[in-house]
Amino acid sequence: MHNSIESIMLNEDEIKEIVGRLGKQISADYSGREILLVVILKGSLVFAADLMREITVPVKIDFMQASSYGSQTVSSGILNIKHDLETDISGKDVIIVEDIIDSGNTLSKLKSVLEGRNPASVSICTLLSKPSRRQVDVRVDYCGVEIPDEFVVGYGLDYDEHYRHLPYIGILKPSVYTKP
Ligand code: IMP
Ligand code: MG
């Protein structure tokens, strides 16, 4: 185990099982249709790569990078789109792929932006969710696992751009982010 990790929350086998279950669920729900996965960079990269290989219906992929400002004042918060989709999503069945939903601010704004582009549907798939941290109510259609309020890294998730490459999801030692 990496020496900045306090403990492992989900090991490789557990992640594989969760991702497999999400892929099956999505494939069943979208039977006879084609999906566009909208992958939210950078954290969802690893999850999306595994998830798309568990989906058995036709699937395309595109990427978006966004962050939100003004998380205290949700309605006036601005969504800053750093990288937008190449795909015209009108008439498409879109699934937003997110690594973790914390306050829900980013995702709820992103969802309304995408809904404004006339897709056939928009749903949300997240690997992790911290329900105790939610500030905005977002409907999560596919949720891998609900976790307690701990800061986790690995499997795409970072702290200051580090640890994304770890194959498991671990709780970061507080000493890493608590400056003396
Ligand atoms: P929110 O739901 O708008 O608050 O933001 C969610 C984003 O915050 C995620 O996409 C992550 O980039 C980041 N985030 C929240 N919790 C964690 C965590 O435990 N580890 C790593 N990143 C996190
Ligand atoms: Mg991050």
Short mmCIF file of C-alpha atoms and ligand atoms in Angstrom, two decimals:
data_model
loop_
_atom_site.label_atom_id
_atom_site.label_comp_id
_atom_site.label_asym_id
_atom_site.label_seq_id
_atom_site.Cartn_x
_atom_site.Cartn_y
_atom_site.Cartn_z
CA MET A 1 0.00 0.00 0.00
CA HIS A 2 1.17 3.55 -0.78
CA ASN A 3 2.55 5.28 2.33
CA SER A 4 0.15 8.24 2.02
CA ILE A 5 -2.85 5.93 2.27
CA GLU A 6 -4.41 5.30 5.67
CA SER A 7 -6.57 2.37 4.62
CA ILE A 8 -8.10 0.81 1.54
CA MET A 9 -11.81 1.51 1.13
CA LEU A 10 -12.38 -0.51 -2.06
CA ASN A 11 -9.87 -3.00 -3.42
CA GLU A 12 -9.47 -3.98 -7.07
CA ASP A 13 -11.86 -6.93 -6.86
CA GLU A 14 -14.54 -4.88 -5.14
CA ILE A 15 -14.25 -2.14 -7.76
CA LYS A 16 -14.47 -4.69 -10.56
CA GLU A 17 -17.66 -6.13 -9.08
CA ILE A 18 -19.27 -2.69 -8.71
CA VAL A 19 -18.34 -1.60 -12.24
CA GLY A 20 -19.60 -4.91 -13.64
CA ARG A 21 -22.94 -4.44 -11.89
CA LEU A 22 -23.31 -0.88 -13.22
CA GLY A 23 -22.48 -2.05 -16.76
CA LYS A 24 -25.11 -4.79 -16.60
CA GLN A 25 -27.75 -2.42 -15.25
CA ILE A 26 -27.04 0.18 -17.96
CA SER A 27 -26.95 -2.44 -20.74
CA ALA A 28 -30.35 -3.77 -19.63
CA ASP A 29 -31.96 -0.32 -19.30
CA TYR A 30 -30.69 0.86 -22.71
CA SER A 31 -31.40 -2.33 -24.61
CA GLY A 32 -32.00 -1.55 -28.31
CA ARG A 33 -30.54 1.96 -27.98
CA GLU A 34 -27.16 3.61 -28.40
CA ILE A 35 -25.47 5.39 -25.52
CA LEU A 36 -23.18 8.40 -25.48
CA LEU A 37 -21.00 8.36 -22.37
CA VAL A 38 -20.03 11.88 -21.34
CA VAL A 39 -16.91 11.40 -19.25
CA ILE A 40 -16.07 14.17 -16.83
CA LEU A 41 -12.32 14.72 -16.83
CA LYS A 42 -10.04 14.00 -15.24
CA GLY A 43 -11.20 11.87 -12.33
CA SER A 44 -13.66 9.68 -14.27
CA LEU A 45 -11.12 8.52 -16.84
CA VAL A 46 -10.21 5.22 -15.20
CA PHE A 47 -13.78 4.37 -14.20
CA ALA A 48 -15.13 5.17 -17.68
CA ALA A 49 -12.48 3.01 -19.36
CA ASP A 50 -13.58 0.01 -17.31
CA LEU A 51 -17.32 0.82 -17.42
CA MET A 52 -17.51 1.05 -21.22
CA ARG A 53 -16.06 -2.45 -21.48
CA GLU A 54 -18.92 -3.78 -19.31
CA ILE A 55 -21.58 -2.23 -21.55
CA THR A 56 -23.00 -4.54 -24.21
CA VAL A 57 -25.18 -2.09 -26.20
CA PRO A 58 -23.61 0.27 -28.79
CA VAL A 59 -21.70 2.98 -26.97
CA LYS A 60 -19.80 6.11 -27.96
CA ILE A 61 -17.66 8.26 -25.70
CA ASP A 62 -16.85 11.95 -25.40
CA PHE A 63 -15.20 14.14 -22.79
CA MET A 64 -15.89 17.28 -20.83
CA GLN A 65 -13.94 19.17 -18.21
CA ALA A 66 -15.74 21.59 -15.94
CA SER A 67 -15.57 23.12 -12.51
CA SER A 68 -18.03 25.22 -10.56
CA TYR A 69 -17.55 28.45 -8.70
CA GLY A 70 -19.63 29.88 -5.88
CA SER A 71 -20.51 26.60 -4.22
CA GLN A 72 -22.02 28.50 -1.28
CA THR A 73 -24.56 30.24 -3.47
CA VAL A 74 -25.74 27.43 -5.63
CA SER A 75 -28.11 29.29 -7.94
CA SER A 76 -25.57 32.01 -8.77
CA GLY A 77 -22.70 29.56 -9.11
CA ILE A 78 -21.03 29.64 -12.48
CA LEU A 79 -20.06 26.56 -14.40
CA ASN A 80 -16.67 26.98 -16.02
CA ILE A 81 -16.38 24.63 -18.99
CA LYS A 82 -12.67 24.13 -19.64
CA HIS A 83 -13.17 21.56 -22.36
CA ASP A 84 -16.45 20.94 -24.16
CA LEU A 85 -17.85 17.98 -26.09
CA GLU A 86 -17.08 17.44 -29.77
CA THR A 87 -20.36 15.60 -30.19
CA ASP A 88 -23.71 17.17 -31.04
CA ILE A 89 -25.87 15.47 -28.42
CA SER A 90 -29.29 16.39 -29.84
CA GLY A 91 -31.51 13.32 -29.98
CA LYS A 92 -28.92 11.20 -28.15
CA ASP A 93 -29.22 9.13 -24.99
CA VAL A 94 -26.53 10.59 -22.77
CA ILE A 95 -25.06 9.16 -19.59
CA ILE A 96 -22.81 11.46 -17.59
CA VAL A 97 -19.97 9.45 -16.04
CA GLU A 98 -18.65 10.91 -12.78
CA ASP A 99 -16.08 9.58 -10.32
CA ILE A 100 -17.64 10.97 -7.15
CA ILE A 101 -20.58 13.18 -6.20
CA ASP A 102 -19.85 15.32 -3.20
CA SER A 103 -21.92 18.54 -2.86
CA GLY A 104 -23.60 17.86 -6.21
CA ASN A 105 -23.02 21.45 -7.40
CA THR A 106 -20.91 20.68 -10.45
CA LEU A 107 -23.06 17.85 -11.66
CA SER A 108 -26.42 19.56 -11.28
CA LYS A 109 -25.21 22.52 -13.35
CA LEU A 110 -23.59 20.29 -15.92
CA LYS A 111 -26.77 18.29 -16.26
CA SER A 112 -28.83 21.39 -17.00
CA VAL A 113 -26.28 22.57 -19.56
CA LEU A 114 -26.53 19.23 -21.38
CA GLU A 115 -30.33 19.15 -21.10
CA GLY A 116 -30.38 22.52 -22.86
CA ARG A 117 -28.84 20.90 -25.95
CA ASN A 118 -31.94 18.79 -26.72
CA PRO A 119 -30.71 15.27 -26.04
CA ALA A 120 -33.23 12.40 -25.99
CA SER A 121 -32.28 11.79 -22.34
CA VAL A 122 -29.61 12.57 -19.75
CA SER A 123 -28.86 10.29 -16.83
CA ILE A 124 -26.06 10.17 -14.30
CA CYS A 125 -23.72 7.33 -13.40
CA THR A 126 -21.28 7.79 -10.54
CA LEU A 127 -18.87 5.34 -9.01
CA LEU A 128 -18.97 6.94 -5.55
CA SER A 129 -21.37 9.20 -3.71
CA LYS A 130 -21.08 11.00 -0.38
CA PRO A 131 -24.76 11.60 0.48
CA SER A 132 -23.93 13.33 3.79
CA ARG A 133 -22.17 16.13 1.86
CA ARG A 134 -24.97 16.90 -0.59
CA GLN A 135 -25.99 20.58 -0.97
CA VAL A 136 -27.99 20.22 -4.17
CA ASP A 137 -30.43 17.47 -4.87
CA VAL A 138 -29.33 15.60 -8.00
CA ARG A 139 -31.00 12.43 -9.20
CA VAL A 140 -28.34 9.75 -9.46
CA ASP A 141 -29.57 7.04 -11.83
CA TYR A 142 -26.64 4.66 -11.37
CA CYS A 143 -24.59 4.74 -8.17
CA GLY A 144 -21.72 2.36 -7.52
CA VAL A 145 -21.48 2.80 -3.78
CA GLU A 146 -22.33 5.36 -1.10
CA ILE A 147 -19.37 6.21 1.12
CA PRO A 148 -18.94 8.15 4.36
CA ASP A 149 -17.43 11.64 4.44
CA GLU A 150 -13.77 10.68 3.95
CA PHE A 151 -11.36 12.09 1.38
CA VAL A 152 -10.50 9.25 -0.96
CA VAL A 153 -7.98 8.91 -3.79
CA GLY A 154 -7.00 6.35 -6.42
CA TYR A 155 -8.70 4.76 -9.43
CA GLY A 156 -8.75 8.19 -11.10
CA LEU A 157 -9.42 10.30 -7.99
CA ASP A 158 -6.71 12.74 -7.00
CA TYR A 159 -5.42 14.97 -4.28
CA ASP A 160 -3.55 17.85 -5.95
CA GLU A 161 -3.26 15.70 -9.12
CA HIS A 162 -1.53 12.87 -7.26
CA TYR A 163 -2.63 9.26 -6.67
CA ARG A 164 -4.88 8.87 -9.75
CA HIS A 165 -2.89 5.81 -10.82
CA LEU A 166 -3.50 3.73 -7.69
CA PRO A 167 -5.52 0.64 -8.67
CA TYR A 168 -7.62 0.78 -5.48
CA ILE A 169 -9.61 3.51 -3.69
CA GLY A 170 -8.04 4.50 -0.41
CA ILE A 171 -8.54 7.00 2.38
CA LEU A 172 -5.79 9.61 2.27
CA LYS A 173 -3.82 10.17 5.49
CA PRO A 174 -4.98 13.54 6.88
CA SER A 175 -1.29 14.45 7.47
CA VAL A 176 -0.95 14.73 3.66
CA TYR A 177 -3.38 17.66 3.45
CA THR A 178 -3.12 19.13 6.96
CA LYS A 179 -0.33 21.64 6.84
CA PRO A 180 1.46 22.05 10.19
P1 IMP B 1 -19.14 18.49 -6.17
O1 IMP B 1 -20.09 17.31 -6.18
O2 IMP B 1 -19.56 19.60 -7.08
O3 IMP B 1 -18.88 18.99 -4.77
O4 IMP B 1 -17.72 18.07 -6.71
C1 IMP B 1 -17.33 16.78 -6.97
C2 IMP B 1 -15.87 16.81 -7.37
O5 IMP B 1 -15.06 17.10 -6.22
C3 IMP B 1 -15.42 15.46 -7.87
O6 IMP B 1 -15.58 15.32 -9.27
C4 IMP B 1 -13.97 15.42 -7.42
O7 IMP B 1 -13.14 16.03 -8.40
C5 IMP B 1 -13.93 16.26 -6.17
N1 IMP B 1 -13.99 15.41 -4.95
C6 IMP B 1 -14.98 15.38 -4.02
N2 IMP B 1 -14.72 14.49 -3.04
C7 IMP B 1 -13.52 13.94 -3.35
C8 IMP B 1 -12.71 12.93 -2.71
O8 IMP B 1 -13.02 12.33 -1.67
N3 IMP B 1 -11.54 12.63 -3.35
C9 IMP B 1 -11.14 13.23 -4.50
N4 IMP B 1 -11.88 14.17 -5.14
C10 IMP B 1 -13.05 14.52 -4.56
MG MG B 2 -10.32 16.48 -8.33
#
